[in-house]
Every structure is written in C-alpha cells, then in structure tokens.
Amino acid sequence: MNDDTAHDDSANDDLGFSTRAIHAGQEFDPTTGAVVPPIYMTSTFVQDGIGGFRGGYEYARGGNPTRDSLQTLLASLEGGKHAYSFASGLAAEDTLLRAVLTPGSHIVMGNDVYGGTHRLVNRVHVPWGVSLSTVDMSDLDAVRAAIDPATTKILWVETPSNPLMKISDVAALATIAKEHGVLVVVDNTFASPYLQQPLALGADVVVHSTTKYIGGHSDVLGGALVMNDDALAEKVGFLQFAVGAISSPMDAWLTVRGIKTLAVRADRHSSNALAIAEALVGHPKLDAVYYPGLETHPGHDIAAKQMTAFGGMLSVALSGGSAAARTFAESTTLFQLAESLGGVESLIGYPSEMTHASVRGTELEVPDNVVRLSVGIENVDDLLADVLQSLDRL
C-alpha cells in the first residue's frame, strides 16, 4: 500500500492556477520523454525482495502512479496537503463520513444540497446511528442553533447549492464551527477549485464530484477529497485502501486530461451563464432566475467575495408550474435533457423528478416548477436562442 498521498509539489506552489493545472504532478516520462505521463494499467507491482516496494507501490488498490499524479494535481489546485481520488463523488463522501462519524454523531447539512448527498446520510448513515439536521446555511443564527456541542461533528456546506444556487459564507461558517470543534466540509463541485478555494476560507475538507467541472467532458465518473489535517488524512487513506472505492487508472488519467483546460472552460461557462441569466430576468414566463452572478441574488455579495466568477449553473422557476417546467425542460435542443452537469455541452434537468427525486417529502424537496441548466461552452447566442424558443412554446 502506498500511503504517501501528501501533496509534495512545492516547486509548483508559486505558479498560477492555469500553470499548475497543466504541470502539477505531470512530469514528463523519464524513459521516453513523453509529455503526457503514461497510464499505469497494472493491478500489482514486482517487489525487490519481500517487502521491497518500488516507489512504495505494492497493489493497485493501495496506490497507482496514475492515481497519485491526479491526487498531487488536485491537492495543488485546492491548496491542500492531502488529496484522495475515488470512484465517484458519493464514494468520496461516504469514506469521509465513515472517517469522522460514529453512532451518536450529529451532522448539520444545508437545506439545499445534491439529493444523493442527503440520501447517503439520511438512508445509509442515519440507520447506523447518526442524526441529521438541515438548515438554511445562509442563516448564521440558525446554524448556531442547530449545532450540538456534544454531538455535532460535521457542518456540511454546499455553495453554490444544488439546485437553488444558495450561497453560504464559508469563512463565517468556519468561525462558528471552530468554536465548537466541528469539521467544516465544503462541496465545491459547482464552483470548482478555479472559482473557489474553500480551504483558504477556513474549511477543513473539500469534496468534489470530479465527474462534473473537473473532468469536464461527461466521459468519466470520479470523486475527490482534499484536506490539510494529517490525522484525518490517515483515516481517509486507510478507509480508501480497506474499502476500495478507488478511481481506476483510466478514470484518473481522463480526469487529469480534463483538468488541464479547467480554467479556460470555467471562464466560458461563467460568462455564458451570466449572459443567459441576465437575459432571462423579467421574462414573463418565469417567476425567478437563480444565479449568484445577478446583483439581485441574495447571496451575490458573498459570492463575489469568495468566488472569482459565478460558475455555469443556473436554475429558473416557471410561472406556469410543473406542467410548464416539464414542457420547457423537454423542448430545448442544444440543452440536452440529462442528469449530471459541468460538461462542455449544455444540459437541462428537472430536479424534482431527476437529480433530487430522493428528497421529495423532505425539507429539501425542490419546487416542481424549477428547472436546472448546466450552461456549456457553446456559442452563447445559440444557447440563449435555444432557451428562448423553448419558453416561447409555453
């Protein structure tokens, strides 16, 4: 087992984000000079005598050079010391929860998060003996009231949130949590490390579905955890090895490939989404446009403070209710009806029956007139025309 998952790329620490995205952990192959490091498609490694591991590698569940290169890269981009790459975002989340929680532990979660995250805690960990409270993370007094100093172990923050694009003040929440010794976990999937740096804002752990903006091409599943705490990292590393929810070499390589263009993609995602959001404000067939880049958004000032741009995700509430929302979601052409987000292509979804179906009947239930758009990097005029023609059909 290779336990060395610490970020050791100090030569790149002073370089800009876009430079690190291409070079951190990506040294050329010393044997052939190949600019792109090879994919190590192997399940095991020859030992130089019993226990004589070459480079610390023994068996691919414990460590693989391709996965390690991705982990080095992720740690660099998030400004963390340790990074772990998993088979999916939920696998990463589950491993973190197992590392921190025990029966009797309490977790405080935002009241607008990815439905799968809530399902994981509510239907897997709660029956195991964990308790869960959900609050509006923008209400700091409500967060304080929800924390039980004796049992609360995690404050789970998602900002911007999925799908209502709520913004949480990570620095303020970290201050509150640290008063009670509570771990702050930030799901940074919607923002990506290019737009937001939760560890620098005071968070303890960053979680990603790398399937989304980090991979960026809708062709690979993955998840990640990034942190600075050595003791927590050791627990996470052990559980990853013991349980085995690792990313494969090919998945790790594809994720690295995607990361190299993250900065330029995120710039285009953000500019396209802002243009569409601004164009939709006041549309007669919409009750609301949820996008933190709009100055009217209640979290705009905080988002502007802790993000470098506002991302590619936006949601709209249709004035015609669920029937209008369903028709709208099924009428676009360039925006393809599908689960997921963050790819170069634009996607549209109906959260109440797709990504958030599992939270119907809970306090996280998504209004049935809400449609979520993942704005891609296509020509913005084409995307806007597609949205408008679909609204015209209502």
CSV table of C-alpha atoms in Angstrom, one decimal:
chain,number,residue,atom,x,y,z
A,1,MET,CA,0.0,0.0,0.0
A,2,ASN,CA,1.3,3.4,-0.9
A,3,ASP,CA,0.5,5.8,2.0
A,4,ASP,CA,2.2,8.8,0.5
A,5,THR,CA,-0.8,10.8,-0.7
A,6,ALA,CA,0.5,14.1,0.6
A,7,HIS,CA,0.9,17.0,-1.8
A,8,ASP,CA,4.6,17.2,-2.4
A,9,ASP,CA,4.9,19.6,-5.4
A,10,SER,CA,6.5,22.6,-3.8
A,11,ALA,CA,8.2,23.6,-7.0
A,12,ASN,CA,4.8,24.5,-8.4
A,13,ASP,CA,3.3,26.2,-5.3
A,14,ASP,CA,4.1,29.7,-6.5
A,15,LEU,CA,2.8,29.2,-10.0
A,16,GLY,CA,-0.6,30.4,-11.3
A,17,PHE,CA,-3.6,28.2,-11.3
A,18,SER,CA,-3.6,27.5,-15.1
A,19,THR,CA,0.0,26.6,-15.0
A,20,ARG,CA,-0.4,24.2,-12.1
A,21,ALA,CA,-3.5,22.7,-13.8
A,22,ILE,CA,-1.2,21.6,-16.6
A,23,HIS,CA,2.1,20.8,-14.8
A,24,ALA,CA,1.5,19.8,-11.1
A,25,GLY,CA,2.1,16.1,-10.8
A,26,GLN,CA,2.5,15.8,-14.6
A,27,GLU,CA,6.3,15.4,-15.1
A,28,PHE,CA,7.2,14.0,-18.5
A,29,ASP,CA,8.1,10.3,-18.7
A,30,PRO,CA,11.8,10.0,-17.8
A,31,THR,CA,12.2,6.9,-20.0
A,32,THR,CA,10.8,8.1,-23.3
A,33,GLY,CA,10.4,11.8,-22.8
A,34,ALA,CA,6.6,11.5,-23.4
A,35,VAL,CA,5.0,14.9,-22.5
A,36,VAL,CA,1.9,13.1,-21.2
A,37,PRO,CA,2.6,10.6,-18.4
A,38,PRO,CA,1.7,7.1,-19.2
A,39,ILE,CA,-1.4,5.3,-17.8
A,40,TYR,CA,-0.2,2.6,-15.4
A,41,MET,CA,-2.7,-0.2,-16.3
A,42,THR,CA,-1.5,-2.7,-13.8
A,43,SER,CA,-3.0,-4.4,-10.8
A,44,THR,CA,0.2,-5.3,-9.0
A,45,PHE,CA,3.9,-4.4,-8.8
A,46,VAL,CA,7.0,-6.5,-8.7
A,47,GLN,CA,8.9,-6.3,-5.3
A,48,ASP,CA,12.6,-6.2,-4.9
A,49,GLY,CA,12.5,-8.9,-2.3
A,50,ILE,CA,9.7,-9.4,0.2
A,51,GLY,CA,8.5,-6.0,1.3
A,52,GLY,CA,10.9,-4.2,-1.1
A,53,PHE,CA,8.3,-1.9,-2.8
A,54,ARG,CA,9.5,0.1,-5.7
A,55,GLY,CA,8.4,3.7,-5.1
A,56,GLY,CA,6.1,2.5,-2.4
A,57,TYR,CA,3.8,0.5,-4.8
A,58,GLU,CA,2.6,-2.9,-3.9
A,59,TYR,CA,-1.0,-3.4,-5.1
A,60,ALA,CA,-3.2,-1.1,-7.2
A,61,ARG,CA,-5.9,-0.7,-4.6
A,62,GLY,CA,-3.3,0.8,-2.3
A,63,GLY,CA,-1.6,3.0,-4.8
A,64,ASN,CA,-1.1,3.6,-8.5
A,65,PRO,CA,1.2,6.2,-10.2
A,66,THR,CA,-1.6,7.5,-12.4
A,67,ARG,CA,-4.0,8.0,-9.5
A,68,ASP,CA,-1.2,9.6,-7.5
A,69,SER,CA,-0.5,12.1,-10.2
A,70,LEU,CA,-4.1,13.1,-10.1
A,71,GLN,CA,-4.1,13.4,-6.4
A,72,THR,CA,-1.0,15.6,-6.5
A,73,LEU,CA,-2.7,17.8,-9.0
A,74,LEU,CA,-6.0,18.0,-7.0
A,75,ALA,CA,-4.1,18.9,-3.8
A,76,SER,CA,-2.2,21.6,-5.7
A,77,LEU,CA,-5.3,23.2,-7.2
A,78,GLU,CA,-7.2,23.2,-3.9
A,79,GLY,CA,-4.3,24.4,-1.9
A,80,GLY,CA,-4.3,21.3,0.3
A,81,LYS,CA,-1.8,18.9,1.7
A,82,HIS,CA,-3.6,15.6,1.0
A,83,ALA,CA,-5.9,14.5,-1.8
A,84,TYR,CA,-7.7,11.3,-2.5
A,85,SER,CA,-9.3,10.2,-5.7
A,86,PHE,CA,-12.4,8.0,-5.6
A,87,ALA,CA,-14.6,6.1,-8.0
A,88,SER,CA,-17.4,8.6,-7.6
A,89,GLY,CA,-18.3,11.7,-5.6
A,90,LEU,CA,-20.6,9.7,-3.3
A,91,ALA,CA,-17.8,7.2,-2.7
A,92,ALA,CA,-15.7,10.1,-1.5
A,93,GLU,CA,-18.4,11.4,0.7
A,94,ASP,CA,-19.2,8.1,2.2
A,95,THR,CA,-15.5,7.5,3.1
A,96,LEU,CA,-15.2,10.9,4.7
A,97,LEU,CA,-18.4,10.3,6.8
A,98,ARG,CA,-17.1,6.9,7.9
A,99,ALA,CA,-13.8,8.5,8.9
A,100,VAL,CA,-15.4,11.2,11.1
A,101,LEU,CA,-18.8,9.8,12.3
A,102,THR,CA,-19.7,7.1,14.8
A,103,PRO,CA,-23.1,6.1,16.1
A,104,GLY,CA,-24.4,9.0,18.1
A,105,SER,CA,-22.7,11.6,16.0
A,106,HIS,CA,-24.7,14.5,14.5
A,107,ILE,CA,-24.3,16.3,11.2
A,108,VAL,CA,-25.7,19.6,10.2
A,109,MET,CA,-26.4,20.0,6.5
A,110,GLY,CA,-27.6,22.8,4.2
A,111,ASN,CA,-31.3,22.6,3.3
A,112,ASP,CA,-30.5,22.7,-0.4
A,113,VAL,CA,-27.9,20.2,-1.4
A,114,TYR,CA,-27.4,17.4,-4.0
A,115,GLY,CA,-30.2,14.9,-3.4
A,116,GLY,CA,-27.7,12.0,-3.4
A,117,THR,CA,-25.7,13.5,-0.5
A,118,HIS,CA,-28.8,13.8,1.6
A,119,ARG,CA,-29.9,10.3,0.6
A,120,LEU,CA,-26.5,8.9,1.6
A,121,VAL,CA,-26.7,10.4,5.1
A,122,ASN,CA,-30.4,10.0,5.7
A,123,ARG,CA,-30.8,6.5,4.4
A,124,VAL,CA,-27.4,4.9,5.0
A,125,HIS,CA,-25.8,6.7,7.9
A,126,VAL,CA,-28.8,7.7,10.0
A,127,PRO,CA,-30.0,4.0,10.3
A,128,TRP,CA,-26.4,3.3,11.5
A,129,GLY,CA,-27.0,5.7,14.4
A,130,VAL,CA,-26.1,9.2,13.0
A,131,SER,CA,-28.5,12.1,13.4
A,132,LEU,CA,-29.1,14.7,10.8
A,133,SER,CA,-30.4,18.3,10.9
A,134,THR,CA,-30.9,20.5,7.9
A,135,VAL,CA,-30.8,24.3,8.0
A,136,ASP,CA,-30.5,27.3,5.7
A,137,MET,CA,-26.7,27.8,5.7
A,138,SER,CA,-27.1,31.5,4.9
A,139,ASP,CA,-28.8,32.0,8.3
A,140,LEU,CA,-25.9,32.0,10.7
A,141,ASP,CA,-28.1,32.1,13.8
A,142,ALA,CA,-30.0,29.0,12.6
A,143,VAL,CA,-26.6,27.3,12.1
A,144,ARG,CA,-25.5,28.2,15.6
A,145,ALA,CA,-28.8,26.9,17.0
A,146,ALA,CA,-28.5,23.6,15.1
A,147,ILE,CA,-25.0,22.7,16.4
A,148,ASP,CA,-25.0,20.5,19.5
A,149,PRO,CA,-21.5,20.9,21.0
A,150,ALA,CA,-21.7,17.4,22.5
A,151,THR,CA,-22.6,15.5,19.3
A,152,THR,CA,-22.2,17.6,16.2
A,153,LYS,CA,-19.1,16.5,14.2
A,154,ILE,CA,-19.7,17.9,10.7
A,155,LEU,CA,-21.1,21.1,9.2
A,156,TRP,CA,-21.8,20.1,5.6
A,157,VAL,CA,-21.8,23.1,3.2
A,158,GLU,CA,-22.7,23.2,-0.5
A,159,THR,CA,-22.1,26.6,-2.1
A,160,PRO,CA,-23.4,27.4,-4.7
A,161,SER,CA,-26.1,24.9,-3.7
A,162,ASN,CA,-27.9,22.4,-5.9
A,163,PRO,CA,-30.3,23.4,-7.5
A,164,LEU,CA,-31.4,26.7,-6.0
A,165,MET,CA,-28.0,28.3,-6.1
A,166,LYS,CA,-27.9,29.4,-2.5
A,167,ILE,CA,-24.7,31.0,-1.3
A,168,SER,CA,-23.1,30.2,2.1
A,169,ASP,CA,-20.4,32.3,3.7
A,170,VAL,CA,-17.7,29.7,4.2
A,171,ALA,CA,-15.4,31.9,6.3
A,172,ALA,CA,-18.3,32.9,8.7
A,173,LEU,CA,-19.4,29.2,9.0
A,174,ALA,CA,-15.9,28.1,9.6
A,175,THR,CA,-15.6,30.6,12.5
A,176,ILE,CA,-18.8,29.3,14.1
A,177,ALA,CA,-17.8,25.6,13.6
A,178,LYS,CA,-14.4,26.0,15.1
A,179,GLU,CA,-15.9,27.5,18.3
A,180,HIS,CA,-17.4,24.0,18.8
A,181,GLY,CA,-14.7,21.8,17.3
A,182,VAL,CA,-16.9,21.0,14.3
A,183,LEU,CA,-15.4,19.9,11.0
A,184,VAL,CA,-16.4,22.1,8.0
A,185,VAL,CA,-16.9,20.2,4.8
A,186,VAL,CA,-17.5,22.1,1.6
A,187,ASP,CA,-18.8,20.5,-1.5
A,188,ASN,CA,-17.0,22.6,-4.1
A,189,THR,CA,-18.4,20.8,-7.2
A,190,PHE,CA,-20.5,23.6,-8.6
A,191,ALA,CA,-17.6,26.2,-8.3
A,192,SER,CA,-14.5,24.0,-8.9
A,193,PRO,CA,-11.2,25.0,-7.4
A,194,TYR,CA,-10.7,27.5,-10.2
A,195,LEU,CA,-13.6,29.7,-8.9
A,196,GLN,CA,-13.5,29.0,-5.2
A,197,GLN,CA,-10.9,27.9,-2.6
A,198,PRO,CA,-12.7,26.6,0.5
A,199,LEU,CA,-9.6,25.6,2.4
A,200,ALA,CA,-8.2,29.1,2.2
A,201,LEU,CA,-11.6,30.4,3.5
A,202,GLY,CA,-11.3,28.2,6.6
A,203,ALA,CA,-12.9,24.9,5.6
A,204,ASP,CA,-11.4,21.6,6.8
A,205,VAL,CA,-12.3,19.4,3.9
A,206,VAL,CA,-13.2,19.9,0.3
A,207,VAL,CA,-15.3,17.3,-1.6
A,208,HIS,CA,-15.8,17.1,-5.3
A,209,SER,CA,-17.7,15.1,-7.8
A,210,THR,CA,-14.9,15.2,-10.3
A,211,THR,CA,-17.3,13.9,-12.8
A,212,LYS,CA,-18.5,17.5,-13.2
A,213,TYR,CA,-16.4,20.5,-13.9
A,214,ILE,CA,-13.1,18.9,-13.0
A,215,GLY,CA,-13.4,16.1,-15.6
A,216,GLY,CA,-15.4,18.5,-17.8
A,217,HIS,CA,-16.3,16.2,-20.7
A,218,SER,CA,-19.1,13.9,-19.4
A,219,ASP,CA,-16.9,10.9,-20.1
A,220,VAL,CA,-15.7,9.8,-16.6
A,221,LEU,CA,-17.0,9.3,-13.1
A,222,GLY,CA,-15.0,10.3,-10.1
A,223,GLY,CA,-14.8,12.0,-6.7
A,224,ALA,CA,-12.2,13.6,-4.5
A,225,LEU,CA,-11.4,14.7,-1.0
A,226,VAL,CA,-8.8,17.4,-0.2
A,227,MET,CA,-7.6,18.3,3.3
A,228,ASN,CA,-4.7,19.5,5.4
A,229,ASP,CA,-5.2,17.6,8.6
A,230,ASP,CA,-2.7,14.7,8.8
A,231,ALA,CA,-4.7,12.6,11.2
A,232,LEU,CA,-7.9,12.8,9.2
A,233,ALA,CA,-6.0,12.1,6.0
A,234,GLU,CA,-4.6,9.0,7.6
A,235,LYS,CA,-8.1,7.8,8.4
A,236,VAL,CA,-9.4,8.5,5.0
A,237,GLY,CA,-6.4,6.8,3.3
A,238,PHE,CA,-6.9,3.7,5.4
A,239,LEU,CA,-10.6,3.5,4.6
A,240,GLN,CA,-9.9,4.0,0.9
A,241,PHE,CA,-7.5,1.2,1.0
A,242,ALA,CA,-9.6,-1.1,3.2
A,243,VAL,CA,-13.0,-0.5,1.4
A,244,GLY,CA,-11.6,0.0,-2.1
A,245,ALA,CA,-13.7,2.7,-3.7
A,246,ILE,CA,-10.7,4.0,-5.8
A,247,SER,CA,-10.6,5.6,-9.2
A,248,SER,CA,-9.2,3.4,-11.9
A,249,PRO,CA,-6.0,4.3,-13.8
A,250,MET,CA,-8.0,5.2,-16.9
A,251,ASP,CA,-10.5,7.3,-15.0
A,252,ALA,CA,-7.7,9.1,-13.2
A,253,TRP,CA,-6.0,9.8,-16.5
A,254,LEU,CA,-9.1,11.1,-18.1
A,255,THR,CA,-9.7,13.4,-15.1
A,256,VAL,CA,-6.2,14.8,-15.4
A,257,ARG,CA,-6.8,15.4,-19.1
A,258,GLY,CA,-9.9,17.3,-18.2
A,259,ILE,CA,-8.3,19.4,-15.5
A,260,LYS,CA,-5.8,20.9,-18.0
A,261,THR,CA,-8.5,23.0,-19.6
A,262,LEU,CA,-10.5,23.7,-16.4
A,263,ALA,CA,-9.5,27.4,-16.2
A,264,VAL,CA,-10.5,28.3,-19.8
A,265,ARG,CA,-13.6,26.2,-19.6
A,266,ALA,CA,-14.8,27.7,-16.3
A,267,ASP,CA,-14.3,31.2,-17.7
A,268,ARG,CA,-16.6,30.4,-20.7
A,269,HIS,CA,-19.1,28.5,-18.5
A,270,SER,CA,-19.3,31.5,-16.3
A,271,SER,CA,-19.6,34.2,-19.0
A,272,ASN,CA,-22.2,32.2,-20.9
A,273,ALA,CA,-24.3,31.5,-17.7
A,274,LEU,CA,-24.2,35.2,-16.7
A,275,ALA,CA,-25.3,36.3,-20.1
A,276,ILE,CA,-28.2,33.9,-20.2
A,277,ALA,CA,-29.3,34.7,-16.6
A,278,GLU,CA,-29.3,38.4,-17.3
A,279,ALA,CA,-31.3,37.9,-20.5
A,280,LEU,CA,-33.9,35.8,-18.6
A,281,VAL,CA,-34.5,38.3,-15.7
A,282,GLY,CA,-38.0,39.6,-16.0
A,283,HIS,CA,-39.2,37.1,-18.6
A,284,PRO,CA,-43.0,36.9,-18.4
A,285,LYS,CA,-43.0,33.1,-18.2
A,286,LEU,CA,-40.5,32.9,-15.3
A,287,ASP,CA,-41.1,33.6,-11.6
A,288,ALA,CA,-37.4,33.6,-10.7
A,289,VAL,CA,-33.9,33.2,-12.1
A,290,TYR,CA,-31.5,31.7,-9.6
A,291,TYR,CA,-27.9,32.7,-10.4
A,292,PRO,CA,-25.4,34.3,-7.9
A,293,GLY,CA,-23.9,36.5,-10.6
A,294,LEU,CA,-27.1,38.6,-10.6
A,295,GLU,CA,-26.9,41.6,-8.3
A,296,THR,CA,-30.4,40.9,-7.1
A,297,HIS,CA,-29.4,37.4,-5.9
A,298,PRO,CA,-29.5,37.4,-2.0
A,299,GLY,CA,-26.0,35.8,-1.9
A,300,HIS,CA,-24.4,37.9,-4.6
A,301,ASP,CA,-22.1,40.0,-2.4
A,302,ILE,CA,-20.8,36.9,-0.5
A,303,ALA,CA,-20.3,35.0,-3.8
A,304,ALA,CA,-18.4,38.0,-5.2
A,305,LYS,CA,-16.2,37.9,-2.2
A,306,GLN,CA,-15.4,34.2,-2.1
A,307,MET,CA,-15.6,33.3,-5.8
A,308,THR,CA,-13.6,34.6,-8.8
A,309,ALA,CA,-16.6,34.2,-11.1
A,310,PHE,CA,-20.1,32.8,-10.6
A,311,GLY,CA,-20.0,29.5,-12.5
A,312,GLY,CA,-22.0,27.8,-15.2
A,313,MET,CA,-25.1,26.6,-13.2
A,314,LEU,CA,-28.4,28.4,-13.0
A,315,SER,CA,-32.0,27.5,-12.3
A,316,VAL,CA,-35.3,29.0,-13.2
A,317,ALA,CA,-38.8,28.8,-11.7
A,318,LEU,CA,-41.6,28.6,-14.3
A,319,SER,CA,-44.7,30.7,-13.7
A,320,GLY,CA,-46.8,28.0,-15.2
A,321,GLY,CA,-46.0,25.4,-12.5
A,322,SER,CA,-44.9,21.9,-13.0
A,323,ALA,CA,-46.5,21.4,-16.4
A,324,ALA,CA,-44.7,24.4,-17.8
A,325,ALA,CA,-41.4,23.3,-16.2
A,326,ARG,CA,-41.7,19.8,-17.8
A,327,THR,CA,-42.5,21.2,-21.2
A,328,PHE,CA,-39.6,23.7,-21.0
A,329,ALA,CA,-37.1,21.0,-20.0
A,330,GLU,CA,-38.3,18.7,-22.8
A,331,SER,CA,-38.3,21.4,-25.5
A,332,THR,CA,-34.7,22.6,-25.7
A,333,THR,CA,-32.4,21.3,-28.4
A,334,LEU,CA,-28.8,22.4,-27.6
A,335,PHE,CA,-29.6,22.0,-23.9
A,336,GLN,CA,-30.0,18.2,-23.8
A,337,LEU,CA,-32.2,16.6,-21.2
A,338,ALA,CA,-29.9,14.5,-19.0
A,339,GLU,CA,-28.6,14.0,-15.4
A,340,SER,CA,-25.3,15.5,-14.4
A,341,LEU,CA,-23.6,18.8,-15.1
A,342,GLY,CA,-20.3,20.6,-15.7
A,343,GLY,CA,-19.5,19.2,-19.2
A,344,VAL,CA,-18.6,21.2,-22.2
A,345,GLU,CA,-22.1,20.6,-23.6
A,346,SER,CA,-25.2,22.2,-22.1
A,347,LEU,CA,-27.6,20.1,-20.2
A,348,ILE,CA,-31.0,20.7,-18.7
A,349,GLY,CA,-32.8,18.8,-15.9
A,350,TYR,CA,-36.0,18.7,-13.9
A,351,PRO,CA,-34.6,18.2,-10.4
A,352,SER,CA,-37.9,17.2,-8.6
A,353,GLU,CA,-38.0,14.0,-10.7
A,354,MET,CA,-34.4,13.6,-11.7
A,355,THR,CA,-31.4,14.6,-9.5
A,356,HIS,CA,-33.5,15.3,-6.4
A,357,ALA,CA,-36.3,12.8,-6.6
A,358,SER,CA,-34.9,11.1,-3.5
A,359,VAL,CA,-35.6,14.2,-1.3
A,360,ARG,CA,-39.3,14.5,-2.2
A,361,GLY,CA,-41.3,14.7,1.0
A,362,THR,CA,-38.4,16.1,3.0
A,363,GLU,CA,-37.4,19.6,3.9
A,364,LEU,CA,-35.1,19.6,0.9
A,365,GLU,CA,-37.9,19.0,-1.6
A,366,VAL,CA,-37.3,21.0,-4.8
A,367,PRO,CA,-40.3,23.0,-6.1
A,368,ASP,CA,-41.8,21.3,-9.0
A,369,ASN,CA,-41.7,24.4,-11.2
A,370,VAL,CA,-37.9,24.6,-11.0
A,371,VAL,CA,-35.6,23.6,-14.0
A,372,ARG,CA,-31.8,23.5,-13.7
A,373,LEU,CA,-29.5,24.4,-16.5
A,374,SER,CA,-25.8,23.4,-16.8
A,375,VAL,CA,-24.6,26.0,-19.3
A,376,GLY,CA,-21.9,24.7,-21.6
A,377,ILE,CA,-19.2,26.4,-23.6
A,378,GLU,CA,-21.1,26.6,-26.9
A,379,ASN,CA,-21.8,29.9,-28.6
A,380,VAL,CA,-23.8,31.9,-26.1
A,381,ASP,CA,-26.1,33.4,-28.7
A,382,ASP,CA,-27.1,29.9,-29.8
A,383,LEU,CA,-27.7,28.8,-26.3
A,384,LEU,CA,-29.8,31.8,-25.5
A,385,ALA,CA,-31.9,31.3,-28.6
A,386,ASP,CA,-32.5,27.7,-27.6
A,387,VAL,CA,-33.8,28.7,-24.2
A,388,LEU,CA,-36.0,31.5,-25.6
A,389,GLN,CA,-37.5,29.3,-28.2
A,390,SER,CA,-38.4,26.7,-25.6
A,391,LEU,CA,-40.0,29.4,-23.4
A,392,ASP,CA,-42.0,30.6,-26.4
A,393,ARG,CA,-43.6,27.1,-26.6
A,394,LEU,CA,-45.3,27.6,-23.3
